Tab-separated table of C-alpha atoms in Angstrom:
chain	number	residue	atom	x	y	z
I	556	GLU	CA	2.567	9.747	-15.736
I	557	THR	CA	0.557	8.030	-13.031
I	558	GLY	CA	1.930	9.869	-10.021
I	559	VAL	CA	4.033	6.890	-8.973
I	560	THR	CA	7.586	7.180	-10.280
I	561	GLN	CA	9.996	4.277	-10.399
I	562	THR	CA	13.712	4.507	-11.104
I	563	PRO	CA	15.628	3.178	-12.862
I	564	ARG	CA	13.388	1.955	-15.706
I	565	HIS	CA	15.926	-0.700	-16.659
I	566	LEU	CA	18.668	-2.352	-14.618
I	567	VAL	CA	21.191	-5.022	-15.488
I	568	MET	CA	23.179	-6.397	-12.583
I	569	GLY	CA	25.540	-9.220	-11.867
I	570	MET	CA	24.827	-11.820	-9.237
I	571	THR	CA	27.376	-10.316	-6.860
I	572	ASN	CA	26.210	-6.713	-7.227
I	573	LYS	CA	24.195	-4.614	-4.812
I	574	LYS	CA	21.642	-2.241	-6.266
I	575	SER	CA	18.463	-0.454	-5.186
I	576	LEU	CA	15.150	0.249	-6.845
I	577	LYS	CA	13.356	3.451	-5.945
I	578	CYS	CA	9.668	4.309	-5.891
I	579	GLU	CA	8.242	7.743	-5.161
I	580	GLN	CA	4.665	8.989	-4.911
I	581	HIS	CA	3.277	12.383	-3.997
I	582	LEU	CA	-0.365	11.391	-4.150
I	583	GLY	CA	-0.838	11.440	-0.406
I	584	HIS	CA	-1.357	7.683	-0.346
I	585	ASN	CA	-0.622	5.875	2.884
I	586	ALA	CA	0.085	2.372	1.604
I	587	MET	CA	2.847	1.269	-0.742
I	588	TYR	CA	3.566	-2.077	-2.341
I	589	TRP	CA	6.186	-4.006	-4.256
I	590	TYR	CA	4.982	-6.526	-6.833
I	591	LYS	CA	7.044	-8.864	-9.014
I	592	GLN	CA	5.908	-9.617	-12.560
I	593	SER	CA	7.653	-12.580	-14.180
I	594	ALA	CA	6.978	-13.958	-17.604
I	595	LYS	CA	4.036	-16.361	-17.676
I	596	LYS	CA	3.289	-15.949	-13.969
I	597	PRO	CA	0.674	-13.886	-12.158
I	598	LEU	CA	1.780	-10.729	-10.431
I	599	GLU	CA	3.197	-11.639	-7.059
I	600	LEU	CA	2.834	-9.399	-4.049
I	601	MET	CA	6.185	-9.029	-2.296
I	602	PHE	CA	5.843	-6.401	0.439
I	603	VAL	CA	3.199	-4.094	1.877
I	604	TYR	CA	3.823	-0.921	3.850
I	605	ASN	CA	1.124	1.029	5.674
I	606	PHE	CA	2.084	4.375	7.156
I	607	LYS	CA	5.769	3.437	6.744
I	608	GLU	CA	5.373	0.183	8.651
I	609	GLN	CA	5.830	-3.156	6.916
I	610	THR	CA	2.614	-5.091	7.287
I	611	GLU	CA	3.300	-7.958	4.936
I	612	ASN	CA	6.268	-9.936	3.685
I	613	ASN	CA	5.004	-12.552	1.277
I	614	SER	CA	7.762	-15.098	1.963
I	615	VAL	CA	10.252	-13.093	-0.049
I	616	PRO	CA	13.907	-14.257	0.058
I	617	SER	CA	16.197	-12.142	2.189
I	618	ARG	CA	18.226	-11.072	-0.846
I	619	PHE	CA	15.354	-8.586	-1.344
I	620	SER	CA	15.277	-5.970	1.393
I	621	PRO	CA	12.615	-3.248	1.392
I	622	GLU	CA	12.915	0.135	3.040
I	623	CYS	CA	10.245	2.791	3.565
I	624	PRO	CA	11.821	5.913	5.106
I	625	ASN	CA	8.609	7.961	4.760
I	626	SER	CA	5.159	7.603	3.287
I	627	SER	CA	6.274	8.964	-0.095
I	628	HIS	CA	9.284	6.767	-0.762
I	629	LEU	CA	9.841	3.054	-1.016
I	630	PHE	CA	13.057	1.253	-1.869
I	631	LEU	CA	13.912	-2.312	-2.736
I	632	HIS	CA	17.523	-3.172	-1.978
I	633	LEU	CA	18.935	-6.054	-3.985
I	634	HIS	CA	21.991	-8.187	-3.276
I	635	THR	CA	23.322	-11.518	-4.503
I	636	LEU	CA	20.390	-12.050	-6.807
I	637	GLN	CA	19.838	-15.059	-9.031
I	638	PRO	CA	18.998	-15.112	-12.745
I	639	GLU	CA	15.462	-16.259	-11.889
I	640	ASP	CA	14.960	-12.929	-10.105
I	641	SER	CA	14.937	-11.226	-13.496
I	642	ALA	CA	11.487	-9.671	-13.827
I	643	LEU	CA	9.530	-6.433	-13.933
I	644	TYR	CA	9.274	-4.973	-10.445
I	645	LEU	CA	6.226	-2.810	-9.950
I	646	CYS	CA	5.580	-0.338	-7.189
I	647	ALA	CA	2.055	0.713	-6.272
I	648	SER	CA	0.434	3.049	-3.798
I	649	ARG	CA	-3.088	3.174	-2.417
I	650	HIS	CA	-5.402	5.414	-0.457
I	651	ASP	CA	-8.439	3.584	0.901
I	652	GLU	CA	-10.685	2.137	-1.804
I	653	ALA	CA	-9.608	4.725	-4.353
I	654	GLY	CA	-7.674	2.084	-6.144
I	655	TYR	CA	-4.089	1.225	-6.512
I	656	THR	CA	-1.836	3.414	-8.628
I	657	PHE	CA	1.067	1.646	-10.264
I	658	GLY	CA	4.372	2.929	-11.485
I	659	SER	CA	5.843	1.964	-14.845
I	660	GLY	CA	8.125	-0.587	-13.266
I	661	THR	CA	11.817	-1.425	-13.280
I	662	ARG	CA	12.854	-4.102	-15.747
I	663	LEU	CA	15.564	-6.055	-13.918
I	664	THR	CA	17.939	-8.454	-15.629
I	665	VAL	CA	20.325	-10.505	-13.508
I	666	VAL	CA	23.316	-11.850	-15.396
C	1370	ALA	CA	-7.670	-16.123	0.924
C	1371	GLN	CA	-8.855	-14.802	-2.412
C	1372	SER	CA	-7.992	-16.159	-5.815
C	1373	VAL	CA	-8.660	-15.004	-9.364
C	1374	THR	CA	-8.891	-17.038	-12.537
C	1375	GLN	CA	-8.750	-15.519	-15.977
C	1376	LEU	CA	-9.954	-18.249	-18.239
C	1377	ASP	CA	-8.310	-17.086	-21.450
C	1378	SER	CA	-4.604	-16.428	-21.673
C	1379	GLN	CA	-4.897	-14.946	-25.171
C	1380	VAL	CA	-7.797	-13.459	-27.109
C	1381	PRO	CA	-7.326	-12.525	-30.761
C	1382	VAL	CA	-10.020	-10.216	-32.086
C	1383	PHE	CA	-10.600	-8.197	-35.231
C	1384	GLU	CA	-10.782	-4.421	-35.120
C	1385	GLU	CA	-14.305	-3.081	-34.473
C	1386	ALA	CA	-15.468	-6.473	-33.186
C	1387	PRO	CA	-16.693	-6.928	-29.605
C	1388	VAL	CA	-14.529	-8.583	-26.980
C	1389	GLU	CA	-15.235	-10.217	-23.634
C	1390	LEU	CA	-12.539	-11.163	-21.140
C	1391	ARG	CA	-13.601	-13.591	-18.480
C	1392	CYS	CA	-12.720	-13.377	-14.811
C	1393	ASN	CA	-13.847	-15.570	-11.946
C	1394	TYR	CA	-12.885	-15.157	-8.343
C	1395	SER	CA	-13.185	-17.048	-5.108
C	1396	SER	CA	-13.448	-15.524	-1.675
C	1397	SER	CA	-15.199	-16.261	1.583
C	1398	VAL	CA	-15.747	-12.566	2.304
C	1399	SER	CA	-17.003	-9.506	0.466
C	1400	VAL	CA	-14.607	-8.291	-2.171
C	1401	TYR	CA	-13.716	-5.360	-4.341
C	1402	LEU	CA	-12.958	-6.148	-7.976
C	1403	PHE	CA	-10.704	-4.402	-10.457
C	1404	TRP	CA	-9.603	-4.571	-14.067
C	1405	TYR	CA	-6.216	-3.222	-15.059
C	1406	VAL	CA	-4.602	-2.837	-18.484
C	1407	GLN	CA	-0.887	-3.067	-19.199
C	1408	TYR	CA	0.462	-1.716	-22.466
C	1409	PRO	CA	3.888	-2.911	-23.622
C	1410	ASN	CA	6.753	-1.711	-21.428
C	1411	GLN	CA	4.415	0.086	-19.069
C	1412	GLY	CA	2.911	-0.393	-15.625
C	1413	LEU	CA	-0.699	-1.193	-14.853
C	1414	GLN	CA	-3.462	1.316	-15.460
C	1415	LEU	CA	-6.846	1.050	-13.757
C	1416	LEU	CA	-9.685	0.479	-16.223
C	1417	LEU	CA	-12.552	0.171	-13.755
C	1418	LYS	CA	-13.486	-1.078	-10.323
C	1419	TYR	CA	-16.457	-2.471	-8.462
C	1420	LEU	CA	-16.781	-1.550	-4.796
C	1421	SER	CA	-20.549	-1.677	-4.236
C	1422	GLY	CA	-23.829	-0.569	-5.773
C	1423	SER	CA	-24.719	-1.075	-9.408
C	1424	THR	CA	-23.344	-4.322	-10.735
C	1425	LEU	CA	-22.611	-2.793	-14.156
C	1426	VAL	CA	-19.476	-0.718	-13.974
C	1427	LYS	CA	-18.283	1.577	-16.714
C	1428	GLY	CA	-14.636	2.401	-17.096
C	1429	ILE	CA	-12.248	4.247	-19.323
C	1430	ASN	CA	-11.729	3.676	-23.039
C	1431	GLY	CA	-15.247	2.301	-23.538
C	1432	PHE	CA	-14.817	-0.738	-21.320
C	1433	GLU	CA	-17.433	-2.026	-18.909
C	1434	ALA	CA	-17.707	-4.974	-16.549
C	1435	GLU	CA	-20.515	-6.721	-14.754
C	1436	PHE	CA	-20.299	-8.092	-11.247
C	1437	ASN	CA	-22.207	-11.329	-10.818
C	1438	LYS	CA	-22.131	-12.467	-7.221
C	1439	SER	CA	-23.927	-15.763	-7.780
C	1440	GLN	CA	-21.465	-16.770	-10.473
C	1441	THR	CA	-18.509	-15.083	-8.733
C	1442	SER	CA	-17.598	-13.426	-12.003
C	1443	PHE	CA	-16.503	-10.002	-13.172
C	1444	HIS	CA	-16.244	-10.196	-16.958
C	1445	LEU	CA	-14.894	-7.271	-18.958
C	1446	ARG	CA	-16.462	-6.203	-22.239
C	1447	LYS	CA	-16.005	-3.706	-25.005
C	1448	PRO	CA	-18.488	-3.498	-27.893
C	1449	SER	CA	-15.975	-2.408	-30.523
C	1450	VAL	CA	-12.209	-2.680	-30.114
C	1451	HIS	CA	-9.461	-0.594	-31.655
C	1452	ILE	CA	-5.930	-1.518	-32.590
C	1453	SER	CA	-4.819	0.551	-29.593
C	1454	ASP	CA	-6.610	-1.882	-27.252
C	1455	THR	CA	-3.874	-4.428	-27.898
C	1456	ALA	CA	-2.503	-5.006	-24.411
C	1457	GLU	CA	-2.598	-7.379	-21.467
C	1458	TYR	CA	-5.581	-7.183	-19.141
C	1459	PHE	CA	-5.548	-8.192	-15.498
C	1460	CYS	CA	-8.451	-8.910	-13.208
C	1461	ALA	CA	-7.776	-8.398	-9.516
C	1462	VAL	CA	-9.592	-8.796	-6.222
C	1463	SER	CA	-9.136	-7.479	-2.721
C	1464	LYS	CA	-11.077	-8.007	0.461
C	1465	ALA	CA	-13.550	-5.221	1.001
C	1466	ALA	CA	-11.519	-2.678	2.947
C	1467	GLY	CA	-8.540	-4.978	2.634
C	1468	ASN	CA	-5.076	-3.800	1.851
C	1469	LYS	CA	-3.736	-6.011	-0.923
C	1470	LEU	CA	-4.647	-7.011	-4.451
C	1471	THR	CA	-4.575	-10.550	-5.758
C	1472	PHE	CA	-4.217	-10.763	-9.527
C	1473	GLY	CA	-5.292	-13.229	-12.156
C	1474	GLY	CA	-2.820	-14.539	-14.688
C	1475	GLY	CA	-3.729	-11.952	-17.309
C	1476	THR	CA	-5.322	-12.086	-20.752
C	1477	ARG	CA	-3.379	-10.896	-23.740
C	1478	VAL	CA	-5.621	-9.184	-26.292
C	1479	LEU	CA	-4.368	-8.882	-29.845
C	1480	VAL	CA	-6.492	-6.697	-32.078
C	1481	LYS	CA	-6.054	-7.455	-35.761
C	1482	PRO	CA	-6.866	-5.065	-38.592
């Protein structure tokens, strides 16, 4: 257990479904991130939140909608996804240069 | 912008043999460097990091890495690997005091008995 908890661990959804991924950390970190890990591609940064404010959107399609209600929780709302969105979605948190702590990820399959 | 290149996508190695995973980066500013390991069906775990100071960094599980500014490299080494070191290894860079990591493509290490 790293201190960053992601739920669910696995998710299968249809292209017309709406679902949400959840990330929670109680490490006192003030920055949180969503990364996408696809097969045979480098990890891609999706969103960055600092002190609950979104500071970066890395040209992510609008079918992915992040939400950060407080500094401990981060959500990724999903709707009308495509099969190519199937991937491992990783959440991370950070406090200064202490390093980034990653969760175990949500394995998403879009059918 | 920073970029990271991991020169080997796969590295097969026999148990108890040494291993070196290569990482080169490019950046116009000072950087912090990281190595992460990902075991099957898990997230990323920090192995070690270079922020400043000594260029030889020791991490967990017997791994170490050396920062070479002139060659813009941060290669990871272990003198004797175990079967349990089978995993994927990622090199990453961030701007010094920056707020995001840029990852290399990963190197898959397969340790054979």
